[in-house]
Amino acid sequence: GCRTPSLPMGLLFAECDVTVAVVGVAAFGATHLFIAGVCGSSGHTPTGEERRNHAHVLGHQAASLLAVSILGIVGALYWYLWMGDMHSQVAGFTSSSERFLVSFPPSVFIGEVNVAFQVYDFMATALVPKLRSPIMLAHHVMAGSLAALTCYPRAFGIDASSLSNYDLMFFFGVTELSTVPLAVHDALKLLPLHLKTYPSLNLLNEVCKPLFAFIFLAVRCVHWPFVMGAFGSMHLDMFLSDAPTKPVHAFYIVMSSAMTVLQYFWGFKIVTILISVAMGSSGSDKKNHAKKSE
């Protein structure tokens, strides 16, 4: 069956098998092809095979921006503004299984959009030479499998409509908020002539850099451990119990641990870059001051 709950701001998300995922793959693919077609016929891009590759990279950035905007903005609105009752309900749970099996259709929507994006991104990465990377292909397989397991557990032999609905909103939704300014920056840097021609675009490009760093550190390095701590404890508790879903919990524990390490690895790199930029700026100011004094 298909159940459509009424949600804040008039949004209606249907909890139906793979409908959202299928529509999502089509939407991301169509966005990619449309932008690639427009850019491929533009005189502002390179010529020949290089132009086609460049156009497809731009198409990929446009589709990625659409996906992370849906995931990040909808996820953040729910988590920080619309999930008050849900937060209270989960806080009152007395067993890990309640949190694991709680039903929250908007989270399933977020998960299905993520499945769609990973499927699209895998195909784009495999087919576009400039995007092709074994590491990224492996990433899409792992992330897509995790999202699919969460949204479609019956396909993996688990008798439940969906899993970890509550936590899914944060990990597949809120965390992508930091990727929005990054996707804008990555798209704009592929258009150097436009950045020179339109100062407002160049300003937007420059604003996106610190905005990405701030949101990433705030969400993925500061807020992340609080949610991950409860999420990991839930799965560890169920793994150590007599639950018949031990392999599922082991998978979640391994994947969440790896993802946590990655967050702090990237966070460390961002902080290192920020310190380097700050010190470089400070050094330049001192040199300019010294020259003026002379």
mmCIF file of C-alpha atoms in Angstrom, residues 12-265:
data_model
loop_
_atom_site.group_PDB
_atom_site.id
_atom_site.type_symbol
_atom_site.label_atom_id
_atom_site.label_comp_id
_atom_site.label_asym_id
_atom_site.label_seq_id
_atom_site.Cartn_x
_atom_site.Cartn_y
_atom_site.Cartn_z
ATOM 1 C CA LEU A 12 3.372 15.469 1.070
ATOM 2 C CA PHE A 13 5.740 12.521 0.930
ATOM 3 C CA ALA A 14 4.400 9.098 -0.006
ATOM 4 C CA GLU A 15 5.749 6.021 1.738
ATOM 5 C CA CYS A 16 5.640 3.658 -1.269
ATOM 6 C CA ASP A 17 8.149 0.955 -2.177
ATOM 7 C CA VAL A 18 10.698 2.398 -4.637
ATOM 8 C CA THR A 19 8.599 5.158 -6.220
ATOM 9 C CA VAL A 20 10.651 8.072 -4.870
ATOM 10 C CA ALA A 21 13.934 6.362 -5.747
ATOM 11 C CA VAL A 22 12.884 5.666 -9.344
ATOM 12 C CA VAL A 23 11.584 9.218 -9.861
ATOM 13 C CA GLY A 24 14.737 10.569 -8.222
ATOM 14 C CA VAL A 25 17.092 8.682 -10.545
ATOM 15 C CA ALA A 26 15.108 9.986 -13.526
ATOM 16 C CA ALA A 27 15.143 13.573 -12.194
ATOM 17 C CA PHE A 28 18.877 13.605 -11.465
ATOM 18 C CA GLY A 29 19.661 11.999 -14.818
ATOM 19 C CA ALA A 30 17.436 14.468 -16.682
ATOM 20 C CA THR A 31 19.059 17.423 -14.885
ATOM 21 C CA HIS A 32 22.508 16.115 -15.797
ATOM 22 C CA LEU A 33 21.632 15.623 -19.475
ATOM 23 C CA PHE A 34 19.872 18.993 -19.767
ATOM 24 C CA ILE A 35 22.781 20.988 -18.310
ATOM 25 C CA ALA A 36 25.314 18.918 -20.269
ATOM 26 C CA GLY A 37 23.349 19.611 -23.458
ATOM 27 C CA VAL A 38 23.194 23.353 -22.820
ATOM 28 C CA CYS A 39 26.876 23.599 -21.892
ATOM 29 C CA GLY A 40 27.938 21.298 -24.722
ATOM 30 C CA SER A 41 26.517 23.735 -27.273
ATOM 31 C CA SER A 42 27.904 26.808 -25.491
ATOM 32 C CA GLY A 43 30.898 28.710 -26.775
ATOM 33 C CA HIS A 44 32.098 29.205 -23.199
ATOM 34 C CA THR A 45 33.332 25.625 -22.889
ATOM 35 C CA PRO A 46 36.307 23.839 -24.562
ATOM 36 C CA THR A 47 35.920 22.179 -27.957
ATOM 37 C CA GLY A 48 35.515 18.594 -29.192
ATOM 38 C CA GLU A 49 35.829 15.670 -26.787
ATOM 39 C CA GLU A 50 37.074 17.980 -24.046
ATOM 40 C CA ARG A 51 33.908 20.061 -24.389
ATOM 41 C CA ARG A 52 31.706 16.977 -24.037
ATOM 42 C CA ASN A 53 33.571 15.826 -20.926
ATOM 43 C CA HIS A 54 33.465 19.322 -19.445
ATOM 44 C CA ALA A 55 29.732 19.567 -20.173
ATOM 45 C CA HIS A 56 29.034 16.237 -18.464
ATOM 46 C CA VAL A 57 31.041 17.271 -15.394
ATOM 47 C CA LEU A 58 28.908 20.426 -15.208
ATOM 48 C CA GLY A 59 25.781 18.317 -15.652
ATOM 49 C CA HIS A 60 26.935 16.107 -12.794
ATOM 50 C CA GLN A 61 27.518 19.134 -10.563
ATOM 51 C CA ALA A 62 24.022 20.443 -11.340
ATOM 52 C CA ALA A 63 22.406 17.086 -10.517
ATOM 53 C CA SER A 64 24.505 16.836 -7.342
ATOM 54 C CA LEU A 65 23.442 20.327 -6.281
ATOM 55 C CA LEU A 66 19.780 19.386 -6.776
ATOM 56 C CA ALA A 67 20.205 16.210 -4.711
ATOM 57 C CA VAL A 68 22.135 17.689 -1.784
ATOM 58 C CA SER A 69 19.808 20.708 -1.668
ATOM 59 C CA ILE A 70 16.781 18.424 -1.265
ATOM 60 C CA LEU A 71 18.542 16.226 1.286
ATOM 61 C CA GLY A 72 20.240 18.980 3.271
ATOM 62 C CA ILE A 73 17.492 21.593 3.378
ATOM 63 C CA VAL A 74 14.591 19.190 3.982
ATOM 64 C CA GLY A 75 16.683 17.237 6.497
ATOM 65 C CA ALA A 76 17.693 20.351 8.441
ATOM 66 C CA LEU A 77 14.145 21.743 8.487
ATOM 67 C CA TYR A 78 12.815 18.509 9.922
ATOM 68 C CA TRP A 79 15.589 17.835 12.405
ATOM 69 C CA TYR A 80 15.871 21.342 13.842
ATOM 70 C CA LEU A 81 12.322 22.694 13.396
ATOM 71 C CA TRP A 82 9.683 20.063 12.694
ATOM 72 C CA MET A 83 10.727 16.979 14.667
ATOM 73 C CA GLY A 84 10.126 18.269 18.197
ATOM 74 C CA ASP A 85 7.610 15.530 19.052
ATOM 75 C CA MET A 86 9.794 12.893 17.421
ATOM 76 C CA HIS A 87 12.847 13.908 19.476
ATOM 77 C CA SER A 88 10.767 13.696 22.661
ATOM 78 C CA GLN A 89 9.324 10.316 21.663
ATOM 79 C CA VAL A 90 12.751 8.800 20.974
ATOM 80 C CA ALA A 91 14.154 10.237 24.208
ATOM 81 C CA GLY A 92 11.420 8.339 26.062
ATOM 82 C CA PHE A 93 12.208 4.944 24.533
ATOM 83 C CA THR A 94 13.282 2.304 27.032
ATOM 84 C CA SER A 95 14.748 -0.187 24.547
ATOM 85 C CA SER A 96 17.082 0.002 21.553
ATOM 86 C CA SER A 97 14.654 -1.969 19.387
ATOM 87 C CA GLU A 98 12.062 0.816 19.696
ATOM 88 C CA ARG A 99 14.502 3.354 18.270
ATOM 89 C CA PHE A 100 15.624 0.908 15.585
ATOM 90 C CA LEU A 101 12.105 0.134 14.357
ATOM 91 C CA VAL A 102 10.374 3.502 14.897
ATOM 92 C CA SER A 103 8.409 4.609 11.832
ATOM 93 C CA PHE A 104 8.863 8.123 10.438
ATOM 94 C CA PRO A 105 7.873 8.397 6.719
ATOM 95 C CA PRO A 106 9.766 11.674 5.999
ATOM 96 C CA SER A 107 12.993 9.868 6.908
ATOM 97 C CA VAL A 108 12.143 7.111 4.440
ATOM 98 C CA PHE A 109 11.712 9.826 1.794
ATOM 99 C CA ILE A 110 15.174 11.194 2.642
ATOM 100 C CA GLY A 111 16.602 7.688 2.427
ATOM 101 C CA GLU A 112 14.963 7.009 -0.940
ATOM 102 C CA VAL A 113 16.296 10.279 -2.361
ATOM 103 C CA ASN A 114 19.729 9.179 -1.148
ATOM 104 C CA VAL A 115 19.317 5.787 -2.844
ATOM 105 C CA ALA A 116 18.338 7.585 -6.059
ATOM 106 C CA PHE A 117 21.320 9.909 -5.868
ATOM 107 C CA GLN A 118 23.788 7.083 -5.218
ATOM 108 C CA VAL A 119 22.410 5.068 -8.162
ATOM 109 C CA TYR A 120 22.584 8.105 -10.465
ATOM 110 C CA ASP A 121 26.039 9.096 -9.176
ATOM 111 C CA PHE A 122 27.383 5.567 -9.676
ATOM 112 C CA MET A 123 26.258 5.605 -13.308
ATOM 113 C CA ALA A 124 27.622 9.118 -13.925
ATOM 114 C CA THR A 125 30.951 8.256 -12.286
ATOM 115 C CA ALA A 126 31.268 5.076 -14.335
ATOM 116 C CA LEU A 127 30.318 6.674 -17.670
ATOM 117 C CA VAL A 128 32.015 10.105 -17.549
ATOM 118 C CA PRO A 129 35.821 9.776 -17.969
ATOM 119 C CA LYS A 130 36.638 12.876 -15.881
ATOM 120 C CA LEU A 131 34.536 11.562 -12.988
ATOM 121 C CA ARG A 132 35.674 7.940 -13.155
ATOM 122 C CA SER A 133 37.363 6.808 -9.945
ATOM 123 C CA PRO A 134 37.436 3.358 -8.283
ATOM 124 C CA ILE A 135 37.288 5.002 -4.852
ATOM 125 C CA MET A 136 34.179 7.001 -5.732
ATOM 126 C CA LEU A 137 32.518 3.968 -7.319
ATOM 127 C CA ALA A 138 33.152 2.002 -4.124
ATOM 128 C CA HIS A 139 31.809 4.920 -2.066
ATOM 129 C CA HIS A 140 28.561 4.989 -4.057
ATOM 130 C CA VAL A 141 28.115 1.229 -3.691
ATOM 131 C CA MET A 142 28.612 1.376 0.098
ATOM 132 C CA ALA A 143 26.498 4.497 0.657
ATOM 133 C CA GLY A 144 23.775 3.223 -1.658
ATOM 134 C CA SER A 145 23.730 -0.180 0.049
ATOM 135 C CA LEU A 146 23.413 1.443 3.467
ATOM 136 C CA ALA A 147 20.539 3.654 2.306
ATOM 137 C CA ALA A 148 18.839 0.727 0.541
ATOM 138 C CA LEU A 149 19.142 -1.487 3.630
ATOM 139 C CA THR A 150 17.595 1.269 5.729
ATOM 140 C CA CYS A 151 14.692 1.933 3.343
ATOM 141 C CA TYR A 152 14.060 -1.526 1.883
ATOM 142 C CA PRO A 153 15.056 -4.083 4.559
ATOM 143 C CA ARG A 154 12.690 -6.719 3.129
ATOM 144 C CA ALA A 155 14.895 -6.865 0.028
ATOM 145 C CA PHE A 156 17.648 -8.050 2.381
ATOM 146 C CA GLY A 157 15.431 -10.637 4.091
ATOM 147 C CA ILE A 158 14.542 -8.498 7.133
ATOM 148 C CA ASP A 159 10.868 -8.431 8.135
ATOM 149 C CA ALA A 160 10.419 -4.678 8.664
ATOM 150 C CA SER A 161 9.089 -1.836 6.518
ATOM 151 C CA SER A 162 12.143 0.365 7.224
ATOM 152 C CA LEU A 163 14.954 0.720 9.768
ATOM 153 C CA SER A 164 16.556 3.487 11.857
ATOM 154 C CA ASN A 165 14.057 6.085 10.599
ATOM 155 C CA TYR A 166 14.900 8.591 13.306
ATOM 156 C CA ASP A 167 18.683 8.650 12.815
ATOM 157 C CA LEU A 168 18.370 8.472 9.036
ATOM 158 C CA MET A 169 17.044 12.052 8.945
ATOM 159 C CA PHE A 170 20.307 13.323 10.430
ATOM 160 C CA PHE A 171 22.832 11.141 8.618
ATOM 161 C CA PHE A 172 21.241 11.208 5.158
ATOM 162 C CA GLY A 173 19.628 14.639 5.458
ATOM 163 C CA VAL A 174 21.165 17.181 7.830
ATOM 164 C CA THR A 175 24.769 16.250 7.026
ATOM 165 C CA GLU A 176 24.265 17.091 3.343
ATOM 166 C CA LEU A 177 23.576 20.720 4.269
ATOM 167 C CA SER A 178 27.329 21.356 4.232
ATOM 168 C CA THR A 179 27.553 19.922 0.722
ATOM 169 C CA VAL A 180 25.240 22.596 -0.735
ATOM 170 C CA PRO A 181 27.806 25.460 -0.720
ATOM 171 C CA LEU A 182 30.515 22.977 -1.744
ATOM 172 C CA ALA A 183 28.461 21.882 -4.768
ATOM 173 C CA VAL A 184 27.872 25.527 -5.747
ATOM 174 C CA HIS A 185 31.614 26.236 -5.471
ATOM 175 C CA ASP A 186 32.539 23.113 -7.465
ATOM 176 C CA ALA A 187 30.096 24.088 -10.223
ATOM 177 C CA LEU A 188 31.233 27.720 -10.416
ATOM 178 C CA LYS A 189 34.932 26.909 -10.578
ATOM 179 C CA LEU A 190 34.181 25.028 -13.808
ATOM 180 C CA LEU A 191 33.033 28.344 -15.313
ATOM 181 C CA PRO A 192 36.125 30.608 -15.075
ATOM 182 C CA LEU A 193 34.960 32.937 -17.868
ATOM 183 C CA HIS A 194 31.632 33.495 -16.127
ATOM 184 C CA LEU A 195 33.420 34.235 -12.850
ATOM 185 C CA LYS A 196 35.481 36.925 -14.597
ATOM 186 C CA THR A 197 32.480 38.355 -16.441
ATOM 187 C CA TYR A 198 30.033 38.416 -13.526
ATOM 188 C CA PRO A 199 31.465 39.778 -10.226
ATOM 189 C CA SER A 200 28.380 38.592 -8.318
ATOM 190 C CA LEU A 201 29.126 34.978 -9.292
ATOM 191 C CA ASN A 202 32.718 35.389 -8.174
ATOM 192 C CA LEU A 203 31.489 36.806 -4.854
ATOM 193 C CA LEU A 204 29.110 33.855 -4.427
ATOM 194 C CA ASN A 205 31.984 31.484 -5.173
ATOM 195 C CA GLU A 206 34.158 33.117 -2.502
ATOM 196 C CA VAL A 207 31.347 33.128 0.084
ATOM 197 C CA CYS A 208 30.706 29.415 -0.450
ATOM 198 C CA LYS A 209 34.202 28.447 0.746
ATOM 199 C CA PRO A 210 33.961 29.664 4.380
ATOM 200 C CA LEU A 211 30.249 28.790 4.488
ATOM 201 C CA PHE A 212 31.048 25.177 3.608
ATOM 202 C CA ALA A 213 33.807 25.032 6.239
ATOM 203 C CA PHE A 214 31.562 26.482 8.959
ATOM 204 C CA ILE A 215 28.581 24.189 8.275
ATOM 205 C CA PHE A 216 30.804 21.116 7.888
ATOM 206 C CA LEU A 217 32.575 21.666 11.196
ATOM 207 C CA ALA A 218 29.342 22.576 13.017
ATOM 208 C CA VAL A 219 27.282 19.637 11.723
ATOM 209 C CA ARG A 220 29.771 16.894 10.926
ATOM 210 C CA CYS A 221 32.344 17.473 13.665
ATOM 211 C CA VAL A 222 30.434 19.091 16.571
ATOM 212 C CA HIS A 223 26.870 17.737 16.258
ATOM 213 C CA TRP A 224 27.772 14.393 14.653
ATOM 214 C CA PRO A 225 29.232 12.628 17.747
ATOM 215 C CA PHE A 226 26.108 13.302 19.833
ATOM 216 C CA VAL A 227 23.828 11.603 17.299
ATOM 217 C CA MET A 228 26.375 8.935 16.395
ATOM 218 C CA GLY A 229 26.936 8.082 20.066
ATOM 219 C CA ALA A 230 23.273 7.192 20.572
ATOM 220 C CA PHE A 231 23.069 5.518 17.155
ATOM 221 C CA GLY A 232 26.162 3.390 17.764
ATOM 222 C CA SER A 233 25.063 2.456 21.284
ATOM 223 C CA MET A 234 21.707 1.299 19.933
ATOM 224 C CA HIS A 235 23.303 -0.995 17.351
ATOM 225 C CA LEU A 236 25.940 -2.294 19.758
ATOM 226 C CA ASP A 237 23.233 -3.073 22.316
ATOM 227 C CA MET A 238 21.195 -4.980 19.732
ATOM 228 C CA PHE A 239 24.268 -6.752 18.358
ATOM 229 C CA LEU A 240 25.107 -8.028 21.851
ATOM 230 C CA SER A 241 21.500 -9.123 22.447
ATOM 231 C CA ASP A 242 19.632 -12.116 21.024
ATOM 232 C CA ALA A 243 18.232 -10.048 18.133
ATOM 233 C CA PRO A 244 17.992 -12.050 14.881
ATOM 234 C CA THR A 245 19.403 -9.066 12.963
ATOM 235 C CA LYS A 246 23.004 -9.294 14.244
ATOM 236 C CA PRO A 247 24.586 -9.020 10.739
ATOM 237 C CA VAL A 248 22.624 -5.806 10.140
ATOM 238 C CA HIS A 249 23.868 -4.244 13.367
ATOM 239 C CA ALA A 250 27.437 -5.354 12.656
ATOM 240 C CA PHE A 251 27.177 -3.696 9.226
ATOM 241 C CA TYR A 252 25.855 -0.458 10.726
ATOM 242 C CA ILE A 253 28.584 -0.433 13.408
ATOM 243 C CA VAL A 254 31.395 -0.921 10.876
ATOM 244 C CA MET A 255 29.993 1.618 8.415
ATOM 245 C CA SER A 256 29.211 4.267 11.036
ATOM 246 C CA SER A 257 32.676 3.884 12.572
ATOM 247 C CA ALA A 258 34.307 4.306 9.163
ATOM 248 C CA MET A 259 32.128 7.327 8.378
ATOM 249 C CA THR A 260 32.986 8.927 11.727
ATOM 250 C CA VAL A 261 36.704 8.549 11.037
ATOM 251 C CA LEU A 262 36.170 10.142 7.618
ATOM 252 C CA GLN A 263 34.285 13.116 9.095
ATOM 253 C CA TYR A 264 37.149 13.953 11.418
ATOM 254 C CA PHE A 265 39.767 13.306 8.741
#
